[in-house]
Amino acid sequence: MAATQNALHSVTVVPPDYCELKRLSCSQQEEVGAKGRIDNWWNSAASDKGTYSTSNYLLLRISSQSNQLSSYCSEPRTPRENGKSTFTSPFAICPSHGELESIPRADSADTHQSSSTVACNAVSCISTDLIFARLQQCIDDRDLEAGRKVHWLAIQSGLDSNAFVGSHLIRMFAHFDRLTEANQAFHRIVNPNLYSWNAIMLAYVKSGHHQIALKVYQDLQNSCPELDGHIFVSALRTCFSPVNLGQGRQIHMQAIENGFEFDDYVGSTLVEMYAKCSDLESALAVFNRLPRWRAISCSLLIGGFVDAGEEYIALELFRKMVEKDVELDEVSYISILEACSNIAALGHGRQIHALLIELGLEFDVRVGNAIIDVYVNCQRLLEADTLFHRLPVKDIVTWTTLASGYAYNGFNKEAMQIFDDMEHYGVTPNSITLVLILRACSSVSALEQGRRIHARIVECGTELDDFAGSSLIDMYGKCGSPDDAIIMFERLPKTTAIAWSALIAGTADNEEGSKAFLLFEQMQRENVIPDRALFVCILKACSDPTHLDYGRFIHCHVAESGLGTDIFLANALIDMYVKCESLEDACTLSKTLPEQDLVTWSLLIGGHVQQGFALEALQFFDKMCNEGVEPDGTSFVCALKACSSIAALQQGRRIHGQAIEKGYELDPFVSSTLIDMYAKCGSLEDAQRDFERLPKPNIVDWGALMSGYAQIGNYSLVLQYFKAMQSRGIEPDEISFLSLLAACSRAGLLDAGCAHFKEMRDNHGSVPSLKHYNSLVDIFGHTGCLEEVEDLLETIPFGNNLVGWTSLLTSCRRYFDPSTGRRSFDRFIVMDRTNATGYVLMENIYSQMGMWDDANEIEELRKYANGWKKPGKAFIEIGNQVHNFAVGDKSHKESSAIYAKLEGLNLQLQEEGYVPRVDLVMDSTSEDDKVDALCGHCEKLAIAFGLISTVPGTTLRVSKNLRMCADCHNATRLISKLERREIIVVDAYCTHHFGNGICSCTEHL
Ligand SMILES: [Zn+2]
Ligand SMILES: [Zn+2]
């Protein structure tokens, strides 16, 4: 210690340049340029010698810049009597120069061989102002050591007991987080004033010792009843966390008592305190009483409400602030934009954007990013993109926001393009951006791009992170490269449930269900506990009727894992059962759930519609509504589809009413399904009316209307709409051409059909699909060009075309052509040996020509092959109820009346010239049995029931899941005349409008 003190008390003989510096500092201290020149000099000196310490530099800067030098010299003070001061002070006045000298620190003095030392008994003549200035300098220079020397100086001069000096010492020590020293400084003050108390409180607040700060506050209250605003602000700052809210409220009360509540700073600190304690209500109450709204309170309050998910309150507050012309900061604008983004409030977002343009803040990169985020979340990608391109400065967030917007809205290619542009502009993507783009690659199966991103992720060094690693596995799986997925998986240092999920999902996506099961079992052996997401992945792998058993096995696992009541997983299980075509399992599971949400119901409704259980689907829909679950667009679409499939017009109207009530009528998916429903229920007037109500029909709406007219073979109307659509600037798609072709087929228009097919291929550049070819097959078949059909079928560039050959077989029956029929039949059974449709048609062809031996041979073949035919079902809606009939059904409660009516009708019909087509009946021995069998056809049962349960003249609407047979067609034609009824039958092929003995179709003439 003694050696150090000696060294410190010596005065350096400085190099010649130093004298030059002093000259400058004395003569030019008022000049602006002096500091710069001295700094320059010192920097070069320091680099030459490499030995001058920071404290020297500090001293020089102080002496050169400030007027304190003169006060330092002109007001000499007697040093303290203990005399220590002159020995240990690092600063001294050199008596021979009469000027300030610098004493190098001990360490530098040792190396400074050229320096010789002289004794100096400098007198410390210190003023409070000088100490203040020096302390400030120490803080600016981040030099604690220099600060400690000033402290020492203050002790030497006795000024440390001064409240002003002591407070600044506390402030300086607090700045360097030296709490003990700050505390010592505080206790050396003889009469601490409010400023001192505040300084020590702030020191504790700053270092996070809120309880001690509060203790100081309490001590202060005891010693000094008159507090000022600064004290309240500091005290409140100790309560910036919910645990101290009670304390905060107390301080609030004291501030009110002292009349400080409406003080600008205290008020806004109160708002801040309540906002940070998540007591937004109190924050708002204080805020509303404040005479002036400061930007900081505004931004805290808005941010608080946005974070709490109270976006609408935030928006309302923001509106008031704008009305009051409060000058808001960027943080407020960013918060309020976040609110707009969270709730997709496009209108508000646009208004705020306009305001920001006015304020010139639009191009601030953080504000710009927030605006882009609003547009992205409101699915306004064009507006997001426009602003993006206008932003003069873009950061990584800007690029990532736009790219994620494109990716989340399904524009994966665009997202990838943005990534390319970003690289082109030299912006280095971070790991988040890379993973985002990787997901876009997965969605569009862009394997090569995915590999490139993989390389970039490796460069980032995050390849083996759980997050990036699983995304890579996911990408390879989705891009059809499961082997790469496995390689990636094996490289991971730790395989978590997330990585397993990605691997299993990828395997399942590549239709390697059984492989996915093996992986699942391996994972279990490795004791990785499957989570929700993993179960969902493995369930996806089970979603095929052939994997039903494994699905049930996983179901047991889910139950064992204790996740059985998780609604998300339960829905995944129901989805699996629906896809495995096991509606029974799906229903059983749904009944065990404590509650069923919209997804559960939608799955049940959709599953039943898909598998032809329209009635059950409608029951589920009604049950859902009764249980208070609000239907959404998807469930409306499913319910309406159920109505279409059974021509339940009244039910359809009812659900339409509900859709209007809930505001879904103009939902693009619901609107087109409505048109389709009315068309399929045979009410084209309704379809037309609905279509005309649409402000801007889209291609699907046009398609639904055209296909409705195509179903009844109204070619001229289909063509008219086809042209009208094009004149409105909508390019026809394959559905529109399908409608045109279907209309030609139903109406028997060969030339027009061929012309449209050619037009589609040559003028619109569309590649015809199998459906288009089969429409052409229908058109040729319908007009009897069987040879052409056969040639066409041989050349159609698709695999097994069961539909096409069935169509030809039907035409052969119509045109009595057993030889072409037989060739078609031979082709048919090669493709599907167990489908009875081919056998039935061929047998019909033979039997209608009296070729009984051949017919019997086909019948034998069918029995041998176990040929199976989908059972026919017919539906009729009476009042608000839909009744269904199977073939030969006797289960209906009106069954006896129905059969009696049919018997009576049969006699009347035969008088009208009806001959039962017994040739169409197989499996029966006697002629009478065959006539009975024909009577039991489901559509006849439905029509008979309709006749006996409605008043004369009511139109009957019947739907059938298969094609109507020739016998029923003929009978219905005559019934319409006999009973003077309009009868509409919607079958699997077209819509028949029967009236006065004729049908609108040209099928069975
Ligand atoms: Zn029939
Ligand atoms: Zn018909």
Short mmCIF file of C-alpha atoms in Angstrom, two decimals, residues 433-760:
data_model
loop_
_atom_site.label_atom_id
_atom_site.label_comp_id
_atom_site.label_asym_id
_atom_site.label_seq_id
_atom_site.Cartn_x
_atom_site.Cartn_y
_atom_site.Cartn_z
CA THR A 433 -36.73 -17.96 -41.89
CA LEU A 434 -34.96 -21.07 -43.14
CA VAL A 435 -37.32 -23.43 -41.34
CA LEU A 436 -40.29 -21.43 -42.61
CA ILE A 437 -39.12 -21.74 -46.19
CA LEU A 438 -38.38 -25.39 -45.57
CA ARG A 439 -42.04 -25.87 -44.68
CA ALA A 440 -43.06 -24.11 -47.87
CA CYS A 441 -40.82 -26.57 -49.75
CA SER A 442 -42.55 -29.47 -47.98
CA SER A 443 -45.97 -28.19 -49.00
CA VAL A 444 -45.13 -28.05 -52.68
CA SER A 445 -42.80 -31.07 -52.64
CA ALA A 446 -39.86 -28.98 -53.82
CA LEU A 447 -37.14 -31.47 -52.97
CA GLU A 448 -34.25 -29.71 -54.69
CA GLN A 449 -35.03 -26.38 -53.08
CA GLY A 450 -35.43 -28.23 -49.79
CA ARG A 451 -31.95 -29.67 -50.13
CA ARG A 452 -30.56 -26.19 -50.78
CA ILE A 453 -32.21 -24.87 -47.63
CA HIS A 454 -30.83 -27.88 -45.79
CA ALA A 455 -27.32 -26.78 -46.77
CA ARG A 456 -28.04 -23.28 -45.50
CA ILE A 457 -29.32 -24.62 -42.20
CA VAL A 458 -26.09 -26.58 -41.86
CA GLU A 459 -24.20 -23.30 -42.39
CA CYS A 460 -26.30 -21.73 -39.64
CA GLY A 461 -25.21 -24.52 -37.35
CA THR A 462 -28.76 -25.35 -36.30
CA GLU A 463 -29.21 -28.52 -38.35
CA LEU A 464 -29.24 -30.84 -35.37
CA ASP A 465 -31.57 -28.71 -33.25
CA ASP A 466 -34.85 -30.35 -32.44
CA PHE A 467 -36.82 -27.68 -34.29
CA ALA A 468 -34.76 -27.51 -37.50
CA GLY A 469 -33.95 -31.23 -37.45
CA SER A 470 -37.58 -32.31 -37.29
CA SER A 471 -38.52 -29.80 -39.97
CA LEU A 472 -35.86 -31.33 -42.21
CA ILE A 473 -37.20 -34.85 -41.57
CA ASP A 474 -40.67 -33.53 -42.31
CA MET A 475 -39.50 -31.91 -45.55
CA TYR A 476 -37.84 -35.10 -46.84
CA GLY A 477 -40.90 -37.13 -45.89
CA LYS A 478 -43.31 -34.77 -47.61
CA CYS A 479 -41.10 -34.38 -50.67
CA GLY A 480 -41.28 -38.12 -51.26
CA SER A 481 -37.78 -38.93 -50.08
CA PRO A 482 -38.41 -41.05 -46.97
CA ASP A 483 -34.89 -42.52 -47.10
CA ASP A 484 -33.36 -39.06 -46.66
CA ALA A 485 -35.78 -38.52 -43.81
CA ILE A 486 -34.43 -41.61 -42.09
CA ILE A 487 -30.79 -40.55 -42.69
CA MET A 488 -31.56 -37.15 -41.20
CA PHE A 489 -33.36 -38.79 -38.30
CA GLU A 490 -30.41 -41.02 -37.53
CA ARG A 491 -28.07 -38.05 -37.42
CA LEU A 492 -29.99 -36.33 -34.64
CA PRO A 493 -28.15 -36.59 -31.34
CA LYS A 494 -31.42 -36.92 -29.44
CA THR A 495 -34.61 -38.25 -30.96
CA THR A 496 -37.58 -36.56 -29.38
CA ALA A 497 -41.27 -37.20 -29.93
CA ILE A 498 -41.28 -34.30 -32.42
CA ALA A 499 -38.61 -35.94 -34.58
CA TRP A 500 -40.41 -39.29 -34.40
CA SER A 501 -43.66 -37.59 -35.40
CA ALA A 502 -42.01 -36.03 -38.44
CA LEU A 503 -40.52 -39.37 -39.44
CA ILE A 504 -43.73 -41.34 -38.95
CA ALA A 505 -45.82 -38.68 -40.70
CA GLY A 506 -43.42 -38.71 -43.66
CA THR A 507 -43.60 -42.49 -43.91
CA ALA A 508 -47.38 -42.41 -43.69
CA ASP A 509 -47.56 -39.72 -46.40
CA ASN A 510 -45.59 -41.94 -48.71
CA GLU A 511 -48.31 -44.55 -48.32
CA GLU A 512 -46.08 -46.87 -46.41
CA GLY A 513 -48.55 -47.45 -43.63
CA SER A 514 -47.02 -50.68 -42.39
CA LYS A 515 -43.56 -49.07 -42.27
CA ALA A 516 -44.99 -46.29 -40.16
CA PHE A 517 -46.35 -48.92 -37.79
CA LEU A 518 -42.92 -50.54 -37.48
CA LEU A 519 -41.41 -47.15 -36.68
CA PHE A 520 -44.08 -46.55 -34.07
CA GLU A 521 -43.22 -49.83 -32.39
CA GLN A 522 -39.49 -49.10 -32.54
CA MET A 523 -40.12 -45.75 -30.94
CA GLN A 524 -41.95 -47.42 -28.10
CA ARG A 525 -39.08 -49.83 -27.59
CA GLU A 526 -36.81 -46.80 -27.25
CA ASN A 527 -39.10 -45.54 -24.50
CA VAL A 528 -40.05 -42.33 -26.25
CA ILE A 529 -43.45 -41.42 -24.90
CA PRO A 530 -45.77 -40.52 -27.77
CA ASP A 531 -47.43 -37.12 -27.52
CA ARG A 532 -50.59 -35.77 -29.09
CA ALA A 533 -48.93 -34.79 -32.36
CA LEU A 534 -47.32 -38.20 -32.70
CA PHE A 535 -50.62 -40.00 -32.19
CA VAL A 536 -52.16 -37.76 -34.83
CA CYS A 537 -49.40 -38.76 -37.28
CA ILE A 538 -49.72 -42.47 -36.66
CA LEU A 539 -53.50 -42.22 -36.94
CA LYS A 540 -53.04 -40.64 -40.35
CA ALA A 541 -51.10 -43.74 -41.34
CA CYS A 542 -54.10 -45.87 -40.29
CA SER A 543 -56.57 -43.87 -42.37
CA ASP A 544 -57.39 -46.57 -44.88
CA PRO A 545 -59.96 -49.37 -44.57
CA THR A 546 -57.17 -51.97 -44.74
CA HIS A 547 -55.56 -50.54 -41.58
CA LEU A 548 -58.68 -50.39 -39.44
CA ASP A 549 -57.36 -52.95 -36.96
CA TYR A 550 -54.15 -51.03 -36.41
CA GLY A 551 -56.24 -47.90 -35.95
CA ARG A 552 -58.18 -49.64 -33.17
CA PHE A 553 -54.86 -50.73 -31.63
CA ILE A 554 -53.67 -47.10 -31.58
CA HIS A 555 -57.02 -46.11 -30.10
CA CYS A 556 -56.25 -48.42 -27.15
CA HIS A 557 -52.82 -46.80 -26.80
CA VAL A 558 -54.35 -43.35 -26.71
CA ALA A 559 -56.72 -44.48 -23.97
CA GLU A 560 -53.85 -46.01 -21.99
CA SER A 561 -51.72 -42.90 -22.29
CA GLY A 562 -54.41 -40.92 -20.49
CA LEU A 563 -55.06 -38.73 -23.53
CA GLY A 564 -58.45 -40.34 -24.18
CA THR A 565 -60.41 -37.27 -23.19
CA ASP A 566 -58.31 -34.91 -25.31
CA ILE A 567 -60.85 -33.59 -27.80
CA PHE A 568 -58.17 -32.91 -30.41
CA LEU A 569 -57.01 -36.54 -30.33
CA ALA A 570 -60.57 -37.84 -30.13
CA ASN A 571 -61.32 -35.95 -33.33
CA ALA A 572 -58.22 -37.42 -34.97
CA LEU A 573 -59.50 -40.88 -33.98
CA ILE A 574 -62.96 -40.17 -35.38
CA ASP A 575 -61.38 -38.88 -38.57
CA MET A 576 -59.39 -42.13 -38.80
CA TYR A 577 -62.53 -44.25 -38.30
CA VAL A 578 -64.41 -42.22 -40.91
CA LYS A 579 -61.59 -42.70 -43.40
CA CYS A 580 -61.52 -46.42 -42.54
CA GLU A 581 -65.24 -46.39 -43.43
CA SER A 582 -66.14 -47.57 -39.97
CA LEU A 583 -68.85 -45.12 -39.06
CA GLU A 584 -69.93 -47.38 -36.25
CA ASP A 585 -66.60 -46.98 -34.43
CA ALA A 586 -66.70 -43.25 -35.08
CA CYS A 587 -70.19 -42.91 -33.58
CA THR A 588 -69.38 -45.11 -30.58
CA LEU A 589 -66.31 -43.03 -29.77
CA SER A 590 -68.17 -39.75 -30.19
CA LYS A 591 -70.76 -40.88 -27.66
CA THR A 592 -68.09 -41.44 -25.00
CA LEU A 593 -66.80 -37.88 -25.27
CA PRO A 594 -67.75 -35.46 -22.50
CA GLU A 595 -68.55 -32.91 -25.16
CA GLN A 596 -68.46 -32.80 -28.92
CA ASP A 597 -67.09 -29.74 -30.64
CA LEU A 598 -67.69 -28.40 -34.11
CA VAL A 599 -64.90 -30.55 -35.54
CA THR A 600 -66.39 -33.74 -34.08
CA TRP A 601 -69.79 -32.97 -35.54
CA SER A 602 -68.38 -31.95 -38.91
CA LEU A 603 -66.46 -35.24 -39.12
CA LEU A 604 -69.56 -37.26 -38.31
CA ILE A 605 -71.75 -35.30 -40.74
CA GLY A 606 -69.15 -35.40 -43.53
CA GLY A 607 -68.39 -39.08 -42.98
CA HIS A 608 -72.04 -40.07 -43.24
CA VAL A 609 -72.60 -37.96 -46.36
CA GLN A 610 -69.57 -39.50 -48.04
CA GLN A 611 -70.69 -43.02 -47.39
CA GLY A 612 -74.21 -42.41 -48.59
CA PHE A 613 -75.93 -42.08 -45.21
CA ALA A 614 -77.49 -38.72 -45.94
CA LEU A 615 -80.36 -39.13 -43.51
CA GLU A 616 -78.04 -39.88 -40.62
CA ALA A 617 -75.86 -36.93 -41.65
CA LEU A 618 -78.87 -34.62 -41.46
CA GLN A 619 -79.80 -36.03 -38.06
CA PHE A 620 -76.28 -35.28 -36.80
CA PHE A 621 -76.53 -31.75 -38.19
CA ASP A 622 -79.79 -31.12 -36.35
CA LYS A 623 -78.46 -32.65 -33.16
CA MET A 624 -75.40 -30.42 -33.34
CA CYS A 625 -77.58 -27.30 -33.69
CA ASN A 626 -79.83 -28.45 -30.84
CA GLU A 627 -76.83 -28.85 -28.58
CA GLY A 628 -75.91 -25.25 -29.17
CA VAL A 629 -72.86 -25.81 -31.38
CA GLU A 630 -72.90 -23.15 -34.09
CA PRO A 631 -72.44 -24.64 -37.55
CA ASP A 632 -69.69 -23.17 -39.73
CA GLY A 633 -69.27 -23.02 -43.50
CA THR A 634 -67.94 -26.59 -43.71
CA SER A 635 -70.82 -28.12 -41.76
CA PHE A 636 -73.35 -26.19 -43.85
CA VAL A 637 -71.70 -27.50 -47.00
CA CYS A 638 -71.84 -31.10 -45.67
CA ALA A 639 -75.48 -30.81 -44.60
CA LEU A 640 -76.49 -29.31 -47.95
CA LYS A 641 -74.67 -32.09 -49.77
CA ALA A 642 -76.66 -34.59 -47.71
CA CYS A 643 -79.85 -32.90 -48.93
CA SER A 644 -78.66 -33.00 -52.55
CA SER A 645 -77.87 -36.69 -52.42
CA ILE A 646 -81.43 -37.61 -51.41
CA ALA A 647 -83.22 -34.75 -53.20
CA ALA A 648 -84.52 -33.51 -49.84
CA LEU A 649 -85.66 -30.11 -51.06
CA GLN A 650 -87.54 -29.08 -47.91
CA GLN A 651 -84.62 -29.99 -45.67
CA GLY A 652 -82.35 -28.10 -48.03
CA ARG A 653 -84.57 -25.01 -47.83
CA ARG A 654 -84.56 -25.25 -44.04
CA ILE A 655 -80.76 -25.45 -43.87
CA HIS A 656 -80.55 -22.62 -46.39
CA GLY A 657 -82.62 -20.54 -43.94
CA GLN A 658 -80.21 -21.38 -41.15
CA ALA A 659 -77.25 -20.40 -43.34
CA ILE A 660 -78.85 -17.01 -44.01
CA GLU A 661 -79.50 -16.56 -40.29
CA LYS A 662 -75.89 -17.30 -39.40
CA GLY A 663 -74.53 -15.16 -42.22
CA TYR A 664 -73.10 -17.96 -44.33
CA GLU A 665 -75.27 -17.54 -47.42
CA LEU A 666 -72.62 -15.65 -49.36
CA ASP A 667 -69.71 -17.78 -48.16
CA PRO A 668 -68.20 -18.85 -51.49
CA PHE A 669 -68.36 -22.56 -50.64
CA VAL A 670 -71.87 -22.42 -49.19
CA SER A 671 -73.26 -20.34 -52.09
CA SER A 672 -72.13 -22.77 -54.76
CA THR A 673 -73.30 -25.75 -52.69
CA LEU A 674 -76.71 -24.12 -52.38
CA ILE A 675 -77.02 -23.76 -56.15
CA ASP A 676 -75.87 -27.34 -56.55
CA MET A 677 -78.33 -28.55 -53.90
CA TYR A 678 -81.31 -26.89 -55.58
CA ALA A 679 -80.25 -28.20 -58.98
CA LYS A 680 -79.82 -31.75 -57.66
CA CYS A 681 -83.17 -31.59 -55.91
CA GLY A 682 -84.62 -30.88 -59.32
CA SER A 683 -85.58 -27.29 -58.51
CA LEU A 684 -83.68 -25.31 -61.07
CA GLU A 685 -85.87 -22.27 -60.45
CA ASP A 686 -84.44 -22.06 -56.93
CA ALA A 687 -80.92 -22.67 -58.20
CA GLN A 688 -81.34 -19.94 -60.77
CA ARG A 689 -82.79 -17.49 -58.23
CA ASP A 690 -79.93 -18.10 -55.83
CA PHE A 691 -77.39 -17.70 -58.57
CA GLU A 692 -78.87 -14.39 -59.66
CA ARG A 693 -78.74 -13.10 -56.12
CA LEU A 694 -74.97 -13.48 -55.98
CA PRO A 695 -73.22 -10.12 -56.40
CA LYS A 696 -70.24 -11.66 -58.11
CA PRO A 697 -70.64 -15.35 -58.91
CA ASN A 698 -67.34 -17.22 -59.07
CA ILE A 699 -66.38 -20.07 -61.36
CA VAL A 700 -67.74 -22.67 -58.91
CA ASP A 701 -71.14 -20.93 -58.78
CA TRP A 702 -71.30 -20.85 -62.59
CA GLY A 703 -70.23 -24.49 -62.66
CA ALA A 704 -72.97 -25.52 -60.22
CA LEU A 705 -75.68 -23.83 -62.27
CA MET A 706 -74.43 -25.23 -65.58
CA SER A 707 -74.15 -28.74 -64.23
CA GLY A 708 -77.74 -28.41 -62.96
CA TYR A 709 -78.98 -27.65 -66.46
CA ALA A 710 -76.71 -30.34 -67.88
CA GLN A 711 -78.40 -32.90 -65.58
CA ILE A 712 -81.74 -32.29 -67.27
CA GLY A 713 -80.09 -32.22 -70.68
CA ASN A 714 -80.86 -28.55 -71.37
CA TYR A 715 -77.99 -27.96 -73.73
CA SER A 716 -79.05 -24.54 -74.97
CA LEU A 717 -79.15 -23.06 -71.45
CA VAL A 718 -75.83 -24.62 -70.50
CA LEU A 719 -74.30 -23.11 -73.62
CA GLN A 720 -75.90 -19.75 -72.88
CA TYR A 721 -74.41 -19.65 -69.39
CA PHE A 722 -71.10 -20.91 -70.71
CA LYS A 723 -70.92 -17.89 -72.99
CA ALA A 724 -72.25 -15.47 -70.38
CA MET A 725 -69.57 -16.59 -67.98
CA GLN A 726 -66.82 -15.98 -70.52
CA SER A 727 -68.22 -12.56 -71.37
CA ARG A 728 -67.84 -11.70 -67.65
CA GLY A 729 -64.15 -12.46 -67.95
CA ILE A 730 -64.17 -15.90 -66.30
CA GLU A 731 -62.20 -18.50 -68.19
CA PRO A 732 -64.00 -21.87 -68.39
CA ASP A 733 -62.41 -24.63 -66.35
CA GLU A 734 -62.70 -28.38 -66.77
CA ILE A 735 -65.96 -28.49 -64.81
CA SER A 736 -67.60 -26.04 -67.23
CA PHE A 737 -66.57 -28.20 -70.19
CA LEU A 738 -67.76 -31.30 -68.35
CA SER A 739 -71.20 -29.68 -68.02
CA LEU A 740 -71.27 -28.83 -71.72
CA LEU A 741 -70.32 -32.38 -72.66
CA ALA A 742 -72.80 -33.89 -70.20
CA ALA A 743 -75.57 -31.72 -71.64
CA CYS A 744 -74.69 -32.90 -75.16
CA SER A 745 -74.74 -36.50 -73.99
CA ARG A 746 -78.13 -36.22 -72.23
CA ALA A 747 -79.56 -34.38 -75.23
CA GLY A 748 -77.97 -36.75 -77.74
CA LEU A 749 -76.02 -34.04 -79.59
CA LEU A 750 -73.09 -35.77 -81.24
CA ASP A 751 -71.65 -32.95 -83.36
CA ALA A 752 -71.88 -30.29 -80.67
CA GLY A 753 -70.28 -32.64 -78.16
CA CYS A 754 -67.33 -33.39 -80.44
CA ALA A 755 -66.93 -29.70 -81.25
CA HIS A 756 -66.76 -28.75 -77.55
CA PHE A 757 -64.28 -31.51 -76.82
CA LYS A 758 -62.07 -30.24 -79.62
CA GLU A 759 -62.52 -26.62 -78.51
CA MET A 760 -61.43 -27.47 -75.02
#
